[in-house]
């Protein structure tokens, strides 16, 4: 059994990719909308919230846990790994490496305030940026929560505000550094047409496969069931 979680509907975009690549495993998805937004919480609050989810997954027999959330990955995956050494954790980080490796010149990274300020995100920029590339880190206050509430009007207003200072920057790629954002690809492209939208879901799915291939820990006769727990 593989546990996948996020602060609501965001991680479903990651779960989809994993199930497509690995359909013969059983999954539980925990959509923690009750605690959304994660991106505006302290590290201590986040560690408490995510530890509770991990405990529930453990009780259900999960051996692999996918943190389908950039915020929880960049702010507390390290601590979760230390705390639960018997489990395998796979996280998701903004696809900054993908943008740099594909030679995009002006990349805008959209993510929650907590992800943007994290050490991990800043390391990703430092380790991958080349001299002819520019990367703009843009904290998107309230956006994940508006997506969770499906508030179309607020999403539109927030996107206008987010992009207003970057219209003349020749942006050629946008990193969707929060798993909620792939749900609004169409709305983003309406504001900034002709850009490549990059997210990390396929990379996460491939990493789950690599872990499964290298650790014989799950029975191979699972039925391929997905159970969705939405916490309101
Ligand atoms: N979907 C999450 C992420 O990838 C968190 C959104 C939130 O709850 O702030 O960062």
PDB file of C-alpha atoms and ligand atoms in Angstrom:
ATOM      1  CA  UNK A   1       0.000   0.000   0.000  1.00  0.00           C
ATOM      2  CA  UNK A   2       1.315   3.429  -0.964  1.00  0.00           C
ATOM      3  CA  UNK A   3       0.133   6.541   0.910  1.00  0.00           C
ATOM      4  CA  UNK A   4      -0.106   9.856  -0.948  1.00  0.00           C
ATOM      5  CA  UNK A   5      -1.070  13.142   0.684  1.00  0.00           C
ATOM      6  CA  UNK A   6      -1.497  16.863   0.166  1.00  0.00           C
ATOM      7  CA  UNK A   7      -3.498  19.724   1.674  1.00  0.00           C
ATOM      8  CA  UNK A   8      -6.502  18.861  -0.510  1.00  0.00           C
ATOM      9  CA  UNK A   9      -6.964  18.349  -4.253  1.00  0.00           C
ATOM     10  CA  UNK A  10      -3.435  19.400  -5.327  1.00  0.00           C
ATOM     11  CA  UNK A  11      -1.755  16.020  -4.906  1.00  0.00           C
ATOM     12  CA  UNK A  12      -4.369  14.332  -7.088  1.00  0.00           C
ATOM     13  CA  UNK A  13      -2.371  15.653 -10.059  1.00  0.00           C
ATOM     14  CA  UNK A  14       0.609  13.654  -8.744  1.00  0.00           C
ATOM     15  CA  UNK A  15      -1.454  10.572  -7.834  1.00  0.00           C
ATOM     16  CA  UNK A  16      -2.761  10.444 -11.439  1.00  0.00           C
ATOM     17  CA  UNK A  17       0.763  10.206 -12.849  1.00  0.00           C
ATOM     18  CA  UNK A  18       1.803   7.544 -10.327  1.00  0.00           C
ATOM     19  CA  UNK A  19      -1.257   5.365 -10.982  1.00  0.00           C
ATOM     20  CA  UNK A  20      -0.749   5.724 -14.752  1.00  0.00           C
ATOM     21  CA  UNK A  21       2.828   4.454 -14.418  1.00  0.00           C
ATOM     22  CA  UNK A  22       2.164   1.878 -11.666  1.00  0.00           C
ATOM     23  CA  UNK A  23      -1.446   0.699 -11.925  1.00  0.00           C
ATOM     24  CA  UNK A  24      -0.951  -2.566 -10.037  1.00  0.00           C
ATOM     25  CA  UNK A  25      -0.498  -1.182  -6.544  1.00  0.00           C
ATOM     26  CA  UNK A  26      -2.944  -0.099  -3.878  1.00  0.00           C
ATOM     27  CA  UNK A  27      -3.051   3.563  -2.914  1.00  0.00           C
ATOM     28  CA  UNK A  28      -4.626   5.682  -0.197  1.00  0.00           C
ATOM     29  CA  UNK A  29      -4.895   9.379  -0.928  1.00  0.00           C
ATOM     30  CA  UNK A  30      -5.325  11.759   1.996  1.00  0.00           C
ATOM     31  CA  UNK A  31      -6.610  15.187   0.938  1.00  0.00           C
ATOM     32  CA  UNK A  32      -6.142  17.311   4.011  1.00  0.00           C
ATOM     33  CA  UNK A  33      -8.351  20.266   2.987  1.00  0.00           C
ATOM     34  CA  UNK A  34      -9.104  20.876   6.661  1.00  0.00           C
ATOM     35  CA  UNK A  35      -5.567  22.225   7.106  1.00  0.00           C
ATOM     36  CA  UNK A  36      -5.270  24.043   3.781  1.00  0.00           C
ATOM     37  CA  UNK A  37      -3.257  26.191   3.160  1.00  0.00           C
ATOM     38  CA  UNK A  38      -0.044  24.434   4.206  1.00  0.00           C
ATOM     39  CA  UNK A  39       1.926  27.206   2.507  1.00  0.00           C
ATOM     40  CA  UNK A  40       1.053  29.745   5.170  1.00  0.00           C
ATOM     41  CA  UNK A  41       1.832  27.591   8.258  1.00  0.00           C
ATOM     42  CA  UNK A  42       4.900  27.492  10.503  1.00  0.00           C
ATOM     43  CA  UNK A  43       7.341  24.578  10.226  1.00  0.00           C
ATOM     44  CA  UNK A  44       6.237  23.319  13.637  1.00  0.00           C
ATOM     45  CA  UNK A  45       2.550  23.311  12.663  1.00  0.00           C
ATOM     46  CA  UNK A  46       3.397  21.548   9.415  1.00  0.00           C
ATOM     47  CA  UNK A  47       5.449  18.855  11.131  1.00  0.00           C
ATOM     48  CA  UNK A  48       2.541  18.139  13.519  1.00  0.00           C
ATOM     49  CA  UNK A  49      -0.033  17.996  10.747  1.00  0.00           C
ATOM     50  CA  UNK A  50       2.063  15.796   8.466  1.00  0.00           C
ATOM     51  CA  UNK A  51       3.153  13.473  11.317  1.00  0.00           C
ATOM     52  CA  UNK A  52      -0.523  12.781  12.062  1.00  0.00           C
ATOM     53  CA  UNK A  53      -1.104  11.786   8.460  1.00  0.00           C
ATOM     54  CA  UNK A  54       1.998   9.576   8.437  1.00  0.00           C
ATOM     55  CA  UNK A  55       0.778   7.817  11.632  1.00  0.00           C
ATOM     56  CA  UNK A  56      -2.552   7.054   9.941  1.00  0.00           C
ATOM     57  CA  UNK A  57      -0.798   5.691   6.856  1.00  0.00           C
ATOM     58  CA  UNK A  58       1.435   3.540   9.070  1.00  0.00           C
ATOM     59  CA  UNK A  59      -1.620   2.026  10.762  1.00  0.00           C
ATOM     60  CA  UNK A  60      -2.958   1.108   7.338  1.00  0.00           C
ATOM     61  CA  UNK A  61       0.302  -0.678   6.463  1.00  0.00           C
ATOM     62  CA  UNK A  62       1.837   1.851   4.063  1.00  0.00           C
ATOM     63  CA  UNK A  63       5.561   1.373   3.505  1.00  0.00           C
ATOM     64  CA  UNK A  64       6.000   4.132   0.937  1.00  0.00           C
ATOM     65  CA  UNK A  65       4.698   7.651   1.479  1.00  0.00           C
ATOM     66  CA  UNK A  66       4.498  10.202  -1.286  1.00  0.00           C
ATOM     67  CA  UNK A  67       4.405  13.798  -0.107  1.00  0.00           C
ATOM     68  CA  UNK A  68       2.459  15.183  -3.064  1.00  0.00           C
ATOM     69  CA  UNK A  69       3.014  18.718  -1.860  1.00  0.00           C
ATOM     70  CA  UNK A  70       5.963  21.031  -2.519  1.00  0.00           C
ATOM     71  CA  UNK A  71       5.416  22.914   0.728  1.00  0.00           C
ATOM     72  CA  UNK A  72       5.499  19.863   2.991  1.00  0.00           C
ATOM     73  CA  UNK A  73       8.456  18.433   1.032  1.00  0.00           C
ATOM     74  CA  UNK A  74      10.609  21.561   1.169  1.00  0.00           C
ATOM     75  CA  UNK A  75       9.719  22.420   4.787  1.00  0.00           C
ATOM     76  CA  UNK A  76       9.558  19.085   6.586  1.00  0.00           C
ATOM     77  CA  UNK A  77      10.469  15.981   4.583  1.00  0.00           C
ATOM     78  CA  UNK A  78      13.937  15.887   6.172  1.00  0.00           C
ATOM     79  CA  UNK A  79      12.421  15.843   9.666  1.00  0.00           C
ATOM     80  CA  UNK A  80       9.823  13.221   8.705  1.00  0.00           C
ATOM     81  CA  UNK A  81      12.596  10.974   7.351  1.00  0.00           C
ATOM     82  CA  UNK A  82      14.492  11.288  10.647  1.00  0.00           C
ATOM     83  CA  UNK A  83      11.369  10.606  12.692  1.00  0.00           C
ATOM     84  CA  UNK A  84      10.099   7.612  10.671  1.00  0.00           C
ATOM     85  CA  UNK A  85      13.209   5.752   9.573  1.00  0.00           C
ATOM     86  CA  UNK A  86      11.226   2.580   8.795  1.00  0.00           C
ATOM     87  CA  UNK A  87       9.331   4.303   5.965  1.00  0.00           C
ATOM     88  CA  UNK A  88      10.356   5.410   2.497  1.00  0.00           C
ATOM     89  CA  UNK A  89       9.450   9.014   1.681  1.00  0.00           C
ATOM     90  CA  UNK A  90       9.271  10.494  -1.788  1.00  0.00           C
ATOM     91  CA  UNK A  91       8.616  14.194  -2.123  1.00  0.00           C
ATOM     92  CA  UNK A  92       7.995  16.777  -4.797  1.00  0.00           C
ATOM     93  CA  UNK A  93      10.000  19.961  -5.339  1.00  0.00           C
ATOM     94  CA  UNK A  94       9.569  22.792  -7.881  1.00  0.00           C
ATOM     95  CA  UNK A  95      10.804  21.657 -11.322  1.00  0.00           C
ATOM     96  CA  UNK A  96      13.595  24.276 -11.425  1.00  0.00           C
ATOM     97  CA  UNK A  97      16.170  21.734 -12.632  1.00  0.00           C
ATOM     98  CA  UNK A  98      13.910  20.789 -15.542  1.00  0.00           C
ATOM     99  CA  UNK A  99      13.613  24.472 -16.549  1.00  0.00           C
ATOM    100  CA  UNK A 100      17.391  24.983 -16.405  1.00  0.00           C
ATOM    101  CA  UNK A 101      18.274  21.706 -18.165  1.00  0.00           C
ATOM    102  CA  UNK A 102      15.867  22.553 -20.985  1.00  0.00           C
ATOM    103  CA  UNK A 103      17.635  25.831 -21.511  1.00  0.00           C
ATOM    104  CA  UNK A 104      14.748  28.181 -20.757  1.00  0.00           C
ATOM    105  CA  UNK A 105      16.126  31.695 -20.369  1.00  0.00           C
ATOM    106  CA  UNK A 106      13.504  33.427 -18.214  1.00  0.00           C
ATOM    107  CA  UNK A 107      11.734  31.174 -15.770  1.00  0.00           C
ATOM    108  CA  UNK A 108       9.048  32.242 -13.343  1.00  0.00           C
ATOM    109  CA  UNK A 109       8.590  29.921 -10.369  1.00  0.00           C
ATOM    110  CA  UNK A 110       5.112  30.019  -8.831  1.00  0.00           C
ATOM    111  CA  UNK A 111       4.827  28.450  -5.363  1.00  0.00           C
ATOM    112  CA  UNK A 112       3.447  29.004  -1.880  1.00  0.00           C
ATOM    113  CA  UNK A 113       5.240  31.577   0.317  1.00  0.00           C
ATOM    114  CA  UNK A 114       6.682  28.746   2.465  1.00  0.00           C
ATOM    115  CA  UNK A 115       8.103  26.912  -0.565  1.00  0.00           C
ATOM    116  CA  UNK A 116       9.602  30.077  -2.050  1.00  0.00           C
ATOM    117  CA  UNK A 117      11.352  30.958   1.224  1.00  0.00           C
ATOM    118  CA  UNK A 118      12.628  27.428   1.830  1.00  0.00           C
ATOM    119  CA  UNK A 119      16.310  26.532   1.803  1.00  0.00           C
ATOM    120  CA  UNK A 120      15.581  23.660  -0.602  1.00  0.00           C
ATOM    121  CA  UNK A 121      14.105  25.947  -3.294  1.00  0.00           C
ATOM    122  CA  UNK A 122      17.010  28.359  -3.033  1.00  0.00           C
ATOM    123  CA  UNK A 123      19.469  25.446  -3.275  1.00  0.00           C
ATOM    124  CA  UNK A 124      17.696  24.226  -6.416  1.00  0.00           C
ATOM    125  CA  UNK A 125      18.224  27.638  -8.031  1.00  0.00           C
ATOM    126  CA  UNK A 126      21.862  27.855  -6.970  1.00  0.00           C
ATOM    127  CA  UNK A 127      22.688  24.306  -8.117  1.00  0.00           C
ATOM    128  CA  UNK A 128      21.041  24.511 -11.539  1.00  0.00           C
ATOM    129  CA  UNK A 129      21.039  28.070 -12.887  1.00  0.00           C
ATOM    130  CA  UNK A 130      23.452  28.917 -15.735  1.00  0.00           C
ATOM    131  CA  UNK A 131      24.937  32.322 -16.436  1.00  0.00           C
ATOM    132  CA  UNK A 132      22.537  33.136 -19.291  1.00  0.00           C
ATOM    133  CA  UNK A 133      19.412  32.218 -17.316  1.00  0.00           C
ATOM    134  CA  UNK A 134      17.109  34.237 -15.059  1.00  0.00           C
ATOM    135  CA  UNK A 135      14.813  32.723 -12.451  1.00  0.00           C
ATOM    136  CA  UNK A 136      12.084  34.757 -10.737  1.00  0.00           C
ATOM    137  CA  UNK A 137      10.785  33.246  -7.477  1.00  0.00           C
ATOM    138  CA  UNK A 138       7.194  34.409  -6.967  1.00  0.00           C
ATOM    139  CA  UNK A 139       5.257  33.642  -3.752  1.00  0.00           C
ATOM    140  CA  UNK A 140       1.572  33.199  -4.593  1.00  0.00           C
ATOM    141  CA  UNK A 141      -0.331  34.127  -1.412  1.00  0.00           C
ATOM    142  CA  UNK A 142      -3.826  32.638  -1.254  1.00  0.00           C
ATOM    143  CA  UNK A 143      -3.743  30.913  -4.646  1.00  0.00           C
ATOM    144  CA  UNK A 144      -3.685  27.269  -3.461  1.00  0.00           C
ATOM    145  CA  UNK A 145      -6.555  28.033  -1.105  1.00  0.00           C
ATOM    146  CA  UNK A 146      -8.630  29.711  -3.844  1.00  0.00           C
ATOM    147  CA  UNK A 147      -8.050  26.627  -6.044  1.00  0.00           C
ATOM    148  CA  UNK A 148      -9.071  24.339  -3.177  1.00  0.00           C
ATOM    149  CA  UNK A 149     -12.309  26.352  -2.818  1.00  0.00           C
ATOM    150  CA  UNK A 150     -12.750  26.465  -6.621  1.00  0.00           C
ATOM    151  CA  UNK A 151     -13.200  30.228  -6.378  1.00  0.00           C
ATOM    152  CA  UNK A 152     -12.818  31.176 -10.058  1.00  0.00           C
ATOM    153  CA  UNK A 153     -13.151  34.914  -9.512  1.00  0.00           C
ATOM    154  CA  UNK A 154     -10.446  35.027  -6.855  1.00  0.00           C
ATOM    155  CA  UNK A 155      -8.151  32.806  -8.942  1.00  0.00           C
ATOM    156  CA  UNK A 156      -8.423  35.287 -11.830  1.00  0.00           C
ATOM    157  CA  UNK A 157      -7.784  38.321  -9.600  1.00  0.00           C
ATOM    158  CA  UNK A 158      -4.777  36.659  -7.933  1.00  0.00           C
ATOM    159  CA  UNK A 159      -3.242  35.613 -11.261  1.00  0.00           C
ATOM    160  CA  UNK A 160      -3.499  39.179 -12.630  1.00  0.00           C
ATOM    161  CA  UNK A 161      -1.716  40.472  -9.530  1.00  0.00           C
ATOM    162  CA  UNK A 162       0.944  37.716  -9.621  1.00  0.00           C
ATOM    163  CA  UNK A 163       1.925  38.321 -13.266  1.00  0.00           C
ATOM    164  CA  UNK A 164       1.625  42.102 -13.443  1.00  0.00           C
ATOM    165  CA  UNK A 165       5.324  42.795 -12.766  1.00  0.00           C
ATOM    166  CA  UNK A 166       6.590  40.156 -15.211  1.00  0.00           C
ATOM    167  CA  UNK A 167       4.850  41.136 -18.454  1.00  0.00           C
ATOM    168  CA  UNK A 168       8.061  42.643 -19.907  1.00  0.00           C
ATOM    169  CA  UNK A 169      10.452  39.909 -18.751  1.00  0.00           C
ATOM    170  CA  UNK A 170      10.129  37.601 -21.780  1.00  0.00           C
ATOM    171  CA  UNK A 171       9.052  34.708 -19.574  1.00  0.00           C
ATOM    172  CA  UNK A 172       9.449  31.468 -21.557  1.00  0.00           C
ATOM    173  CA  UNK A 173       8.692  28.919 -18.820  1.00  0.00           C
ATOM    174  CA  UNK A 174       6.632  28.794 -15.659  1.00  0.00           C
ATOM    175  CA  UNK A 175       7.376  26.245 -12.965  1.00  0.00           C
ATOM    176  CA  UNK A 176       4.177  25.141 -11.226  1.00  0.00           C
ATOM    177  CA  UNK A 177       5.806  24.754  -7.813  1.00  0.00           C
ATOM    178  CA  UNK A 178       2.639  23.800  -5.969  1.00  0.00           C
ATOM    179  CA  UNK A 179       0.632  20.710  -6.831  1.00  0.00           C
ATOM    180  CA  UNK A 180      -2.609  22.707  -6.814  1.00  0.00           C
ATOM    181  CA  UNK A 181      -1.493  24.836  -9.788  1.00  0.00           C
ATOM    182  CA  UNK A 182      -1.751  22.221 -12.590  1.00  0.00           C
ATOM    183  CA  UNK A 183      -5.523  22.429 -11.983  1.00  0.00           C
ATOM    184  CA  UNK A 184      -5.466  26.008 -13.388  1.00  0.00           C
ATOM    185  CA  UNK A 185      -3.141  25.603 -16.385  1.00  0.00           C
ATOM    186  CA  UNK A 186      -5.778  27.061 -18.714  1.00  0.00           C
ATOM    187  CA  UNK A 187      -6.239  30.194 -16.569  1.00  0.00           C
ATOM    188  CA  UNK A 188      -2.449  30.691 -16.311  1.00  0.00           C
ATOM    189  CA  UNK A 189      -2.030  30.449 -20.090  1.00  0.00           C
ATOM    190  CA  UNK A 190      -4.797  33.025 -20.556  1.00  0.00           C
ATOM    191  CA  UNK A 191      -2.670  35.484 -18.557  1.00  0.00           C
ATOM    192  CA  UNK A 192       0.727  34.474 -19.980  1.00  0.00           C
ATOM    193  CA  UNK A 193       0.288  32.801 -23.376  1.00  0.00           C
ATOM    194  CA  UNK A 194       3.037  30.883 -25.193  1.00  0.00           C
ATOM    195  CA  UNK A 195       5.010  29.691 -22.196  1.00  0.00           C
ATOM    196  CA  UNK A 196       5.982  26.170 -21.216  1.00  0.00           C
ATOM    197  CA  UNK A 197       4.323  25.020 -17.996  1.00  0.00           C
ATOM    198  CA  UNK A 198       6.529  22.653 -15.992  1.00  0.00           C
ATOM    199  CA  UNK A 199       5.581  20.494 -13.044  1.00  0.00           C
ATOM    200  CA  UNK A 200       7.203  17.636 -11.175  1.00  0.00           C
ATOM    201  CA  UNK A 201       4.486  14.928 -11.230  1.00  0.00           C
ATOM    202  CA  UNK A 202       6.052  12.655 -13.826  1.00  0.00           C
ATOM    203  CA  UNK A 203       9.403  12.901 -12.023  1.00  0.00           C
ATOM    204  CA  UNK A 204       7.729  11.838  -8.775  1.00  0.00           C
ATOM    205  CA  UNK A 205       6.027   8.866 -10.468  1.00  0.00           C
ATOM    206  CA  UNK A 206       9.373   7.729 -11.926  1.00  0.00           C
ATOM    207  CA  UNK A 207      11.016   8.060  -8.504  1.00  0.00           C
ATOM    208  CA  UNK A 208       8.295   5.852  -6.936  1.00  0.00           C
ATOM    209  CA  UNK A 209       8.994   3.257  -9.634  1.00  0.00           C
ATOM    210  CA  UNK A 210      12.756   3.425  -8.990  1.00  0.00           C
ATOM    211  CA  UNK A 211      12.186   2.919  -5.262  1.00  0.00           C
ATOM    212  CA  UNK A 212       9.885  -0.036  -5.900  1.00  0.00           C
ATOM    213  CA  UNK A 213      12.377  -1.591  -8.301  1.00  0.00           C
ATOM    214  CA  UNK A 214      15.230  -1.261  -5.839  1.00  0.00           C
ATOM    215  CA  UNK A 215      13.397  -2.267  -2.610  1.00  0.00           C
ATOM    216  CA  UNK A 216      11.381  -5.464  -2.647  1.00  0.00           C
ATOM    217  CA  UNK A 217       8.977  -4.341   0.034  1.00  0.00           C
ATOM    218  CA  UNK A 218       5.489  -4.472  -1.385  1.00  0.00           C
ATOM    219  CA  UNK A 219       3.616  -7.600  -2.410  1.00  0.00           C
ATOM    220  CA  UNK A 220       3.343  -7.689  -6.184  1.00  0.00           C
ATOM    221  CA  UNK A 221      -0.165  -9.122  -6.105  1.00  0.00           C
ATOM    222  CA  UNK A 222      -1.932  -5.951  -5.032  1.00  0.00           C
ATOM    223  CA  UNK A 223      -5.120  -5.272  -6.915  1.00  0.00           C
ATOM    224  CA  UNK A 224      -4.622  -1.727  -8.104  1.00  0.00           C
ATOM    225  CA  UNK A 225      -7.178   0.025  -5.893  1.00  0.00           C
ATOM    226  CA  UNK A 226      -7.257   3.739  -5.094  1.00  0.00           C
ATOM    227  CA  UNK A 227      -8.973   4.897  -1.915  1.00  0.00           C
ATOM    228  CA  UNK A 228      -9.546   8.618  -1.513  1.00  0.00           C
ATOM    229  CA  UNK A 229      -9.904  10.089   1.961  1.00  0.00           C
ATOM    230  CA  UNK A 230     -11.022  13.706   1.864  1.00  0.00           C
ATOM    231  CA  UNK A 231     -10.789  15.418   5.186  1.00  0.00           C
ATOM    232  CA  UNK A 232     -13.099  18.367   5.568  1.00  0.00           C
TER     233      UNK A 232
HETATM  234  N1  LIG B   1      -0.322  21.713  -2.842  1.00  0.00           N
HETATM  235  C1  LIG B   1       0.632  22.171  -1.945  1.00  0.00           C
HETATM  236  C2  LIG B   1       1.995  22.440  -2.547  1.00  0.00           C
HETATM  237  O1  LIG B   1       2.379  21.746  -3.459  1.00  0.00           O
HETATM  238  C3  LIG B   1       0.270  23.097  -0.817  1.00  0.00           C
HETATM  239  C4  LIG B   1      -0.773  24.124  -1.000  1.00  0.00           C
HETATM  240  C5  LIG B   1      -1.138  24.761   0.338  1.00  0.00           C
HETATM  241  O2  LIG B   1      -1.832  24.096   1.108  1.00  0.00           O
HETATM  242  O3  LIG B   1      -0.684  25.884   0.610  1.00  0.00           O
HETATM  243  O4  LIG B   1       2.728  23.278  -2.090  1.00  0.00           O
END
